[in-house]
Amino acid sequence: MNGRKKVAFYTLGCKLNFSETSTIARGFKDEGFDRVDFSETADIYVINTCSVTENADKRFKTIVKQAQKSNPEAFVAAVGCYAQLKPQELADVDGVDLVLGATEKFKITDYINDLSKNDFGEVHSCDIDDADFYVGSYSIGDRTRAFLKVQDGCDYKCTYCTIPLARGISRSDTMDNVIKNAKEISEKDIKEIVLTGVNIGDYGKGEFGNKRHEHTFLDLVTELDKVEGIERLRISSIEPNLLKNETIELVSQSRAFVPHFHIPLQSGSNDILKKMKRRYMRELYVDRVAKIREIMPNACIGVDVIVGFPGETDERFLETYNFLSDLDISYLHVFTYSERDNTEAAKMDGVVPKNVRSKRSKMLRGLSVKKRRAFYESQIGTQRQVLFESENKEGYIHGFTENYVKVKSPWNPHLVNTIHDVELTKIDDDGIVRFDLINQEAV
């Protein structure tokens, strides 16, 4: 048995967190640690926290208990957004030894000395104004796709959001470093890269430690499209006001970028959008969807929406519901508004009762099911390319088409991490699409 120390990681929240956990994990590897699964016995457990949803806060305590159950003597560290916003709250959780904020998390191995348990959680979190440097990262969660971080932080002041408080100002990786990371990923035989960040359409800002844009998001996607060895590139989420016609046109003619856009809307009521301090009105959103549909009729378009924001009357909610119902989109991610400390919205009048928020959330989730079904039905009979994933789920292999239709087929290990031409044939009882392989000999 080797004497090397073991480290395990648990990530809450977004794709950006996953990419950063991977970078932190590589730092541990360089220090001589072996990474193990979170369910296994480890010497140190690192929990990368999230501040976006209430559940992420509550789950933290459960995850700490899980770590202690595996090894009561283990050293437990909390990093990430919630660790930056409420470090003392996390430090007070029984069993937590170390809490690191936004700038410190990438230097975690510097803070770990003898791994002995602390009587109290030790906190190292900077003033968020000091989070003005950029740490590039990418995650390789499976053999199929990687999340590549290109940007961090946000200069927007949406009234419900704590991310600027948790991650600081908008800043970007250098173009050279993004391309270098993309090449490293492609050399690992990973077929798809998902571009991620807090506000990736703002790419270029702070690339040189200031607000000057040396490169734009359009420059970035243009250069990435030229990197050989990457079969697919996907844009994770981009603000409607930053999704320019030129970018949409580039994706439509691109070698590697897939026809899939995820565009936050948050509300279909202009009154609510103003209260949220979003940087567009719903008319702009209609224009973005129309532009995508005009040149990529089969594109998948996903939408983020928040229900139960202060001042969302029944009429304003119905405005959102009807707006989304009429819009040619493919699915929704529905978030139920929850109050966050130190945000403008938390002090606003017109608080929506929790049970009403829940009911509205359910209505929009129902609408999302209908939208996804209609989108899948529109794709039956078309020929697509599927990238197959590595997990055997109850005897089936799953995969996604370039335009994000989820498919399945009886388990076949030869398909793992390969891309094949298929014809979509029918929607199964569970809502997942079946297909015929166009070239059987290739398997």
Coordinates of C-alpha atoms in Angstrom, one line a residue:
M1 CA 0.0 0.0 0.0
N2 CA 1.5 3.4 -0.9
G3 CA 1.8 6.1 1.7
R4 CA 0.3 8.9 -0.5
K5 CA -2.4 11.0 0.9
K6 CA -5.9 10.8 -0.7
V7 CA -8.1 13.7 -1.6
A8 CA -11.8 13.7 -2.7
F9 CA -13.9 16.4 -4.2
Y10 CA -17.6 17.3 -4.2
T11 CA -18.9 20.1 -6.6
L12 CA -22.2 21.9 -6.1
G13 CA -23.6 24.2 -8.8
C14 CA -22.6 25.2 -12.3
K15 CA -20.3 23.9 -15.1
L16 CA -17.9 26.6 -14.1
N17 CA -17.5 25.1 -10.7
F18 CA -16.8 21.7 -12.2
S19 CA -14.0 23.2 -14.4
E20 CA -12.5 24.9 -11.4
T21 CA -12.7 21.7 -9.2
S22 CA -10.7 19.9 -11.9
T23 CA -8.0 22.6 -11.8
I24 CA -7.8 22.5 -8.0
A25 CA -7.6 18.7 -8.2
R26 CA -4.7 18.9 -10.6
G27 CA -2.9 21.1 -8.1
F28 CA -3.3 18.3 -5.4
K29 CA -1.9 15.8 -7.9
D30 CA 1.2 17.9 -8.4
E31 CA 1.6 17.9 -4.6
G32 CA 1.6 14.1 -4.5
F33 CA -2.1 13.4 -3.6
D34 CA -4.1 10.6 -5.1
R35 CA -7.7 11.5 -6.1
V36 CA -10.5 9.2 -4.9
D37 CA -14.2 9.2 -5.2
F38 CA -16.1 11.3 -2.6
S39 CA -17.8 8.1 -1.3
E40 CA -14.4 6.6 -0.4
T41 CA -12.1 7.1 2.5
A42 CA -9.9 10.2 2.0
D43 CA -7.5 12.3 4.1
I44 CA -9.0 15.5 2.8
Y45 CA -12.4 16.3 1.4
V46 CA -12.8 19.5 -0.6
I47 CA -16.4 20.8 -1.2
N48 CA -16.8 23.4 -3.9
T49 CA -19.9 25.4 -3.0
C50 CA -22.5 27.4 -4.8
S51 CA -24.7 30.3 -3.8
V52 CA -27.3 30.3 -6.6
T53 CA -30.0 28.1 -5.1
E54 CA -31.2 27.6 -1.5
N55 CA -30.8 23.8 -1.9
A56 CA -27.0 24.2 -2.5
D57 CA -26.7 25.9 0.9
K58 CA -28.7 23.2 2.7
R59 CA -26.9 20.4 1.0
F60 CA -23.5 21.6 2.2
K61 CA -24.2 20.3 5.8
T62 CA -25.3 16.9 4.4
I63 CA -22.2 16.6 2.3
V64 CA -19.9 17.4 5.3
K65 CA -21.7 14.7 7.3
Q66 CA -21.1 12.3 4.4
A67 CA -17.4 13.0 4.5
Q68 CA -17.2 12.6 8.2
K69 CA -19.0 9.3 8.0
S70 CA -16.4 8.0 5.5
N71 CA -13.5 9.3 7.7
P72 CA -14.2 11.1 11.0
E73 CA -10.5 12.2 11.1
A74 CA -10.5 13.7 7.6
F75 CA -9.7 17.3 7.0
V76 CA -12.7 19.1 5.4
A77 CA -12.3 22.3 3.3
A78 CA -15.0 24.5 1.8
V79 CA -14.2 26.7 -1.3
G80 CA -16.1 28.6 -3.9
C81 CA -19.0 31.0 -4.1
Y82 CA -20.8 30.3 -0.8
A83 CA -17.5 30.2 1.0
Q84 CA -16.8 33.7 -0.3
L85 CA -20.2 35.1 0.6
K86 CA -20.7 33.5 4.0
P87 CA -17.4 32.1 5.1
Q88 CA -18.2 32.2 8.9
E89 CA -21.5 30.4 8.4
L90 CA -19.6 27.5 6.7
A91 CA -16.7 27.6 9.2
D92 CA -19.3 27.2 12.0
V93 CA -20.6 23.9 10.5
D94 CA -19.4 21.0 12.6
G95 CA -16.5 19.2 11.0
V96 CA -15.3 22.0 8.7
D97 CA -11.6 22.8 9.1
L98 CA -10.9 25.4 6.4
V99 CA -12.9 27.9 4.3
L100 CA -11.3 29.6 1.3
G101 CA -12.9 32.4 -0.7
A102 CA -12.7 33.5 -4.3
T103 CA -9.0 34.2 -4.7
E104 CA -7.6 31.6 -2.2
K105 CA -9.3 28.5 -3.5
F106 CA -6.7 27.9 -6.2
K107 CA -3.9 28.1 -3.6
I108 CA -5.6 25.5 -1.3
T109 CA -2.5 23.3 -1.0
D110 CA -0.6 26.3 0.5
Y111 CA -3.1 26.4 3.4
I112 CA -2.9 22.7 4.2
N113 CA -0.1 21.9 6.5
D114 CA -0.4 18.8 8.7
L115 CA -4.1 17.9 7.9
S116 CA -4.9 17.7 11.6
K117 CA -8.5 18.6 12.5
N118 CA -9.0 22.2 13.7
D119 CA -11.1 23.0 16.7
F120 CA -12.7 25.8 14.7
G121 CA -13.1 26.3 11.0
E122 CA -10.2 28.6 9.8
V123 CA -11.3 31.2 7.3
H124 CA -9.3 32.8 4.5
S125 CA -11.4 35.0 2.3
C126 CA -10.4 38.2 0.6
D127 CA -12.3 41.4 0.0
I128 CA -14.1 40.6 -3.3
D129 CA -12.5 43.7 -4.8
D130 CA -9.2 41.8 -4.6
A131 CA -10.6 39.1 -6.9
D132 CA -9.2 40.8 -10.0
F133 CA -6.8 38.2 -11.4
Y134 CA -7.7 35.3 -13.7
V135 CA -7.2 31.6 -13.2
G136 CA -7.8 29.5 -16.2
S137 CA -9.3 26.0 -15.8
Y138 CA -11.0 23.1 -17.6
S139 CA -12.6 20.0 -16.4
I140 CA -12.6 16.5 -17.8
G141 CA -15.5 14.9 -16.1
D142 CA -15.8 12.0 -18.5
R143 CA -14.2 10.9 -21.7
T144 CA -16.8 12.6 -23.9
R145 CA -16.8 16.3 -23.1
A146 CA -14.8 18.9 -21.2
F147 CA -15.9 22.3 -19.7
L148 CA -13.4 25.0 -20.6
K149 CA -13.5 28.2 -18.6
V150 CA -12.8 31.3 -20.6
Q151 CA -14.2 34.1 -18.3
D152 CA -14.9 34.8 -14.7
G153 CA -16.9 37.3 -12.6
C154 CA -19.5 39.8 -13.8
D155 CA -20.0 43.6 -14.0
Y156 CA -23.8 43.4 -14.3
K157 CA -25.8 44.4 -11.3
C158 CA -28.9 42.2 -11.6
T159 CA -30.9 42.9 -8.5
Y160 CA -31.4 39.2 -7.5
C161 CA -27.8 38.0 -8.0
T162 CA -24.9 37.4 -5.6
I163 CA -22.4 36.2 -8.2
P164 CA -20.6 39.6 -8.6
L165 CA -20.2 39.5 -4.7
A166 CA -19.0 35.9 -4.9
R167 CA -16.8 36.1 -8.0
G168 CA -15.8 39.7 -8.4
I169 CA -15.4 41.8 -11.6
S170 CA -15.6 40.5 -15.1
R171 CA -12.2 39.2 -16.4
S172 CA -11.1 36.8 -19.0
D173 CA -8.4 34.4 -19.9
T174 CA -5.9 35.4 -22.6
M175 CA -6.7 34.1 -26.1
D176 CA -3.4 32.2 -26.2
N177 CA -4.2 30.4 -22.9
V178 CA -7.7 29.4 -24.0
I179 CA -6.3 28.0 -27.3
K180 CA -3.5 26.2 -25.4
N181 CA -6.1 24.6 -23.0
A182 CA -8.3 23.6 -26.0
K183 CA -5.4 21.9 -27.6
E184 CA -4.6 20.0 -24.4
I185 CA -8.2 18.8 -24.2
S186 CA -8.2 17.7 -27.8
E187 CA -5.0 15.6 -27.2
K188 CA -6.9 13.6 -24.6
D189 CA -9.3 12.3 -27.2
I190 CA -12.2 14.3 -25.9
K191 CA -14.7 15.0 -28.6
E192 CA -16.6 18.0 -27.2
I193 CA -15.7 21.2 -25.4
V194 CA -18.3 23.3 -23.7
L195 CA -17.3 27.0 -23.2
T196 CA -18.1 28.2 -19.8
G197 CA -17.9 31.3 -17.6
V198 CA -20.1 33.6 -15.6
N199 CA -20.8 36.0 -18.5
I200 CA -19.0 34.6 -21.5
G201 CA -20.4 37.0 -24.0
D202 CA -18.3 39.6 -22.1
Y203 CA -15.1 37.7 -23.0
G204 CA -12.1 39.9 -23.6
K205 CA -12.7 42.3 -20.7
G206 CA -9.9 42.3 -18.1
E207 CA -7.9 40.0 -20.3
F208 CA -4.9 42.3 -19.5
G209 CA -5.9 43.2 -16.0
N210 CA -8.0 46.1 -17.1
K211 CA -11.3 46.8 -18.9
R212 CA -9.8 47.0 -22.4
H213 CA -11.1 44.4 -24.9
E214 CA -8.1 43.2 -26.8
H215 CA -10.3 40.3 -28.1
T216 CA -14.0 39.9 -28.3
F217 CA -16.2 36.8 -27.9
L218 CA -16.5 36.7 -31.7
D219 CA -12.7 36.6 -32.0
L220 CA -12.6 33.8 -29.4
V221 CA -15.1 31.5 -31.2
T222 CA -13.5 32.3 -34.6
E223 CA -10.1 31.1 -33.3
L224 CA -11.4 28.1 -31.4
D225 CA -13.2 26.9 -34.5
K226 CA -9.7 26.5 -36.2
V227 CA -8.3 24.2 -33.5
E228 CA -7.8 20.8 -35.0
G229 CA -8.8 17.7 -33.1
I230 CA -11.9 19.2 -31.5
E231 CA -14.9 17.7 -33.1
R232 CA -17.6 19.8 -31.3
L233 CA -17.7 23.1 -29.5
R234 CA -20.7 24.2 -27.5
I235 CA -21.5 27.6 -26.0
S236 CA -22.9 27.0 -22.5
S237 CA -24.9 30.2 -21.8
I238 CA -24.8 33.7 -23.3
E239 CA -26.7 36.9 -22.4
P240 CA -29.2 37.9 -25.2
N241 CA -27.7 41.4 -25.4
L242 CA -24.2 39.9 -25.9
L243 CA -25.3 37.3 -28.5
K244 CA -24.5 39.2 -31.7
N245 CA -25.7 38.4 -35.2
E246 CA -22.0 37.8 -36.2
T247 CA -21.7 35.1 -33.6
I248 CA -25.0 33.4 -34.7
E249 CA -23.8 33.5 -38.3
L250 CA -20.4 32.1 -37.4
V251 CA -22.1 29.1 -35.6
S252 CA -24.3 28.5 -38.6
Q253 CA -21.3 28.2 -40.9
S254 CA -18.9 26.7 -38.4
R255 CA -16.8 23.5 -38.6
A256 CA -17.1 22.6 -34.9
F257 CA -19.7 24.9 -33.2
V258 CA -23.0 23.1 -32.8
P259 CA -26.4 24.7 -33.3
H260 CA -27.4 24.9 -29.6
F261 CA -27.9 28.2 -27.7
H262 CA -28.7 28.6 -24.1
I263 CA -29.9 32.2 -23.6
P264 CA -31.1 33.5 -20.2
L265 CA -34.4 35.4 -20.3
Q266 CA -35.4 35.5 -16.6
S267 CA -38.8 37.1 -17.3
G268 CA -41.2 37.7 -20.2
S269 CA -42.5 40.9 -18.5
N270 CA -40.6 44.1 -19.4
D271 CA -41.7 45.6 -16.0
I272 CA -40.0 42.7 -14.2
L273 CA -36.9 42.8 -16.4
K274 CA -36.5 46.5 -15.4
K275 CA -36.8 45.6 -11.7
M276 CA -34.3 42.9 -12.2
K277 CA -31.9 45.4 -14.0
R278 CA -31.5 43.1 -16.9
R279 CA -29.9 44.8 -19.9
Y280 CA -32.5 44.2 -22.5
M281 CA -36.3 44.1 -23.0
R282 CA -38.2 41.1 -24.2
E283 CA -38.4 42.5 -27.8
L284 CA -34.6 42.0 -28.1
Y285 CA -35.0 38.4 -27.0
V286 CA -37.6 37.8 -29.7
D287 CA -35.1 39.2 -32.3
R288 CA -32.4 36.8 -31.1
V289 CA -34.6 33.7 -31.4
A290 CA -35.9 34.9 -34.8
K291 CA -32.3 35.3 -36.1
I292 CA -31.3 31.8 -34.9
R293 CA -34.4 30.2 -36.5
E294 CA -33.9 32.1 -39.7
I295 CA -30.5 30.6 -40.4
M296 CA -30.6 27.5 -38.3
P297 CA -34.2 26.2 -38.3
N298 CA -33.1 23.0 -36.4
A299 CA -31.1 24.7 -33.7
C300 CA -31.9 23.9 -30.1
I301 CA -32.7 27.0 -28.0
G302 CA -32.8 26.8 -24.2
V303 CA -34.0 29.5 -21.8
D304 CA -33.4 30.4 -18.2
V305 CA -36.4 31.9 -16.4
I306 CA -37.0 33.0 -12.8
V307 CA -40.5 32.8 -11.2
G308 CA -41.8 34.5 -8.1
F309 CA -39.6 37.6 -8.3
P310 CA -40.9 40.5 -6.1
G311 CA -43.7 42.4 -8.0
E312 CA -44.5 39.4 -10.2
T313 CA -48.3 39.6 -10.1
D314 CA -50.5 37.0 -11.6
E315 CA -50.8 39.2 -14.7
R316 CA -47.0 39.6 -15.0
F317 CA -46.5 35.9 -14.6
L318 CA -49.0 35.1 -17.3
E319 CA -47.2 37.6 -19.5
T320 CA -44.1 35.4 -19.1
Y321 CA -46.0 32.2 -19.5
N322 CA -47.7 33.3 -22.7
F323 CA -44.5 34.9 -24.1
L324 CA -42.6 31.6 -23.7
S325 CA -45.5 29.5 -24.9
D326 CA -45.6 31.5 -28.2
L327 CA -41.8 31.6 -28.6
D328 CA -40.1 29.0 -30.8
I329 CA -37.8 27.6 -28.2
S330 CA -36.8 24.0 -27.2
Y331 CA -36.7 23.8 -23.4
L332 CA -36.6 25.8 -20.2
H333 CA -34.5 25.9 -17.0
V334 CA -36.9 27.2 -14.4
F335 CA -35.5 28.8 -11.2
T336 CA -37.8 29.7 -8.3
Y337 CA -36.7 33.1 -6.9
S338 CA -35.2 32.9 -3.4
E339 CA -34.1 35.9 -1.4
R340 CA -30.3 36.5 -1.1
D341 CA -28.6 38.7 1.5
N342 CA -27.0 41.9 0.2
T343 CA -29.1 42.0 -3.0
E344 CA -31.5 44.8 -3.9
A345 CA -34.4 42.4 -4.7
A346 CA -34.4 41.1 -1.1
K347 CA -35.6 44.5 0.1
M348 CA -38.3 45.0 -2.6
D349 CA -42.0 45.2 -2.0
G350 CA -44.5 42.8 -3.6
V351 CA -43.1 39.6 -2.2
V352 CA -44.6 36.6 -3.8
P353 CA -45.8 33.9 -1.3
K354 CA -43.6 30.7 -1.4
N355 CA -46.6 28.5 -2.4
V356 CA -47.4 30.7 -5.3
R357 CA -43.8 30.6 -6.5
S358 CA -43.9 26.9 -6.3
K359 CA -47.1 26.7 -8.3
R360 CA -45.7 29.0 -11.0
S361 CA -42.5 27.0 -11.2
K362 CA -44.6 23.8 -11.7
M363 CA -46.5 25.5 -14.6
L364 CA -43.4 26.5 -16.4
R365 CA -41.7 23.1 -15.9
G366 CA -44.8 21.6 -17.5
L367 CA -44.5 24.0 -20.4
S368 CA -40.8 23.0 -20.7
V369 CA -41.8 19.3 -21.1
K370 CA -44.2 20.3 -23.9
K371 CA -41.6 22.5 -25.6
R372 CA -38.9 19.7 -25.5
R373 CA -41.4 17.1 -26.8
A374 CA -42.4 19.4 -29.7
F375 CA -38.8 20.1 -30.5
Y376 CA -38.0 16.3 -30.4
E377 CA -41.0 15.6 -32.6
S378 CA -39.8 18.1 -35.2
Q379 CA -36.5 16.2 -35.4
I380 CA -38.0 12.7 -36.1
G381 CA -37.0 11.5 -39.6
T382 CA -34.0 13.8 -39.8
Q383 CA -30.3 12.7 -40.0
R384 CA -28.1 13.8 -37.2
Q385 CA -24.7 13.1 -35.6
V386 CA -24.6 11.6 -32.1
L387 CA -21.8 11.7 -29.6
F388 CA -22.2 8.7 -27.4
E389 CA -21.5 8.8 -23.6
S390 CA -19.6 6.3 -21.5
E391 CA -22.1 5.3 -18.9
N392 CA -24.2 2.1 -19.0
K393 CA -27.6 3.2 -17.7
E394 CA -29.8 0.2 -17.0
G395 CA -28.6 -1.5 -20.2
Y396 CA -28.7 1.6 -22.5
I397 CA -26.1 3.9 -23.9
H398 CA -27.1 7.5 -24.2
G399 CA -25.9 10.4 -26.4
F400 CA -26.7 13.8 -27.7
T401 CA -27.1 15.0 -31.3
E402 CA -25.3 18.2 -32.3
N403 CA -28.6 20.1 -31.7
Y404 CA -29.0 18.6 -28.2
V405 CA -31.6 15.8 -28.8
K406 CA -31.0 13.1 -26.2
V407 CA -31.0 9.6 -27.7
K408 CA -30.6 6.0 -26.4
S409 CA -29.9 2.5 -27.7
P410 CA -29.2 -0.8 -26.1
W411 CA -25.7 -0.8 -24.5
N412 CA -22.8 -1.2 -26.9
P413 CA -19.3 -0.4 -25.5
H414 CA -18.0 0.1 -29.1
L415 CA -20.0 3.3 -29.4
V416 CA -18.5 5.0 -26.3
N417 CA -16.9 8.3 -27.1
T418 CA -17.6 8.0 -30.8
I419 CA -19.6 10.2 -33.2
H420 CA -22.0 8.4 -35.6
D421 CA -24.5 9.5 -38.3
V422 CA -28.0 8.4 -37.3
E423 CA -31.6 8.8 -38.4
L424 CA -33.9 9.8 -35.6
T425 CA -36.9 7.4 -35.7
K426 CA -39.3 7.7 -32.7
I427 CA -39.7 9.1 -29.1
D428 CA -39.6 6.4 -26.5
D429 CA -42.0 6.2 -23.5
D430 CA -39.4 8.0 -21.3
G431 CA -39.2 10.9 -23.7
I432 CA -35.8 9.9 -25.1
V433 CA -35.4 9.5 -28.8
R434 CA -34.5 6.2 -30.6
F435 CA -32.5 6.1 -33.8
D436 CA -31.1 3.9 -36.6
L437 CA -27.4 3.9 -37.3
I438 CA -26.9 5.0 -40.9
N439 CA -23.6 3.1 -41.3
Q440 CA -23.9 -0.1 -39.4
E441 CA -20.4 -1.3 -40.5
A442 CA -18.8 1.6 -38.7
V443 CA -19.6 -0.1 -35.3

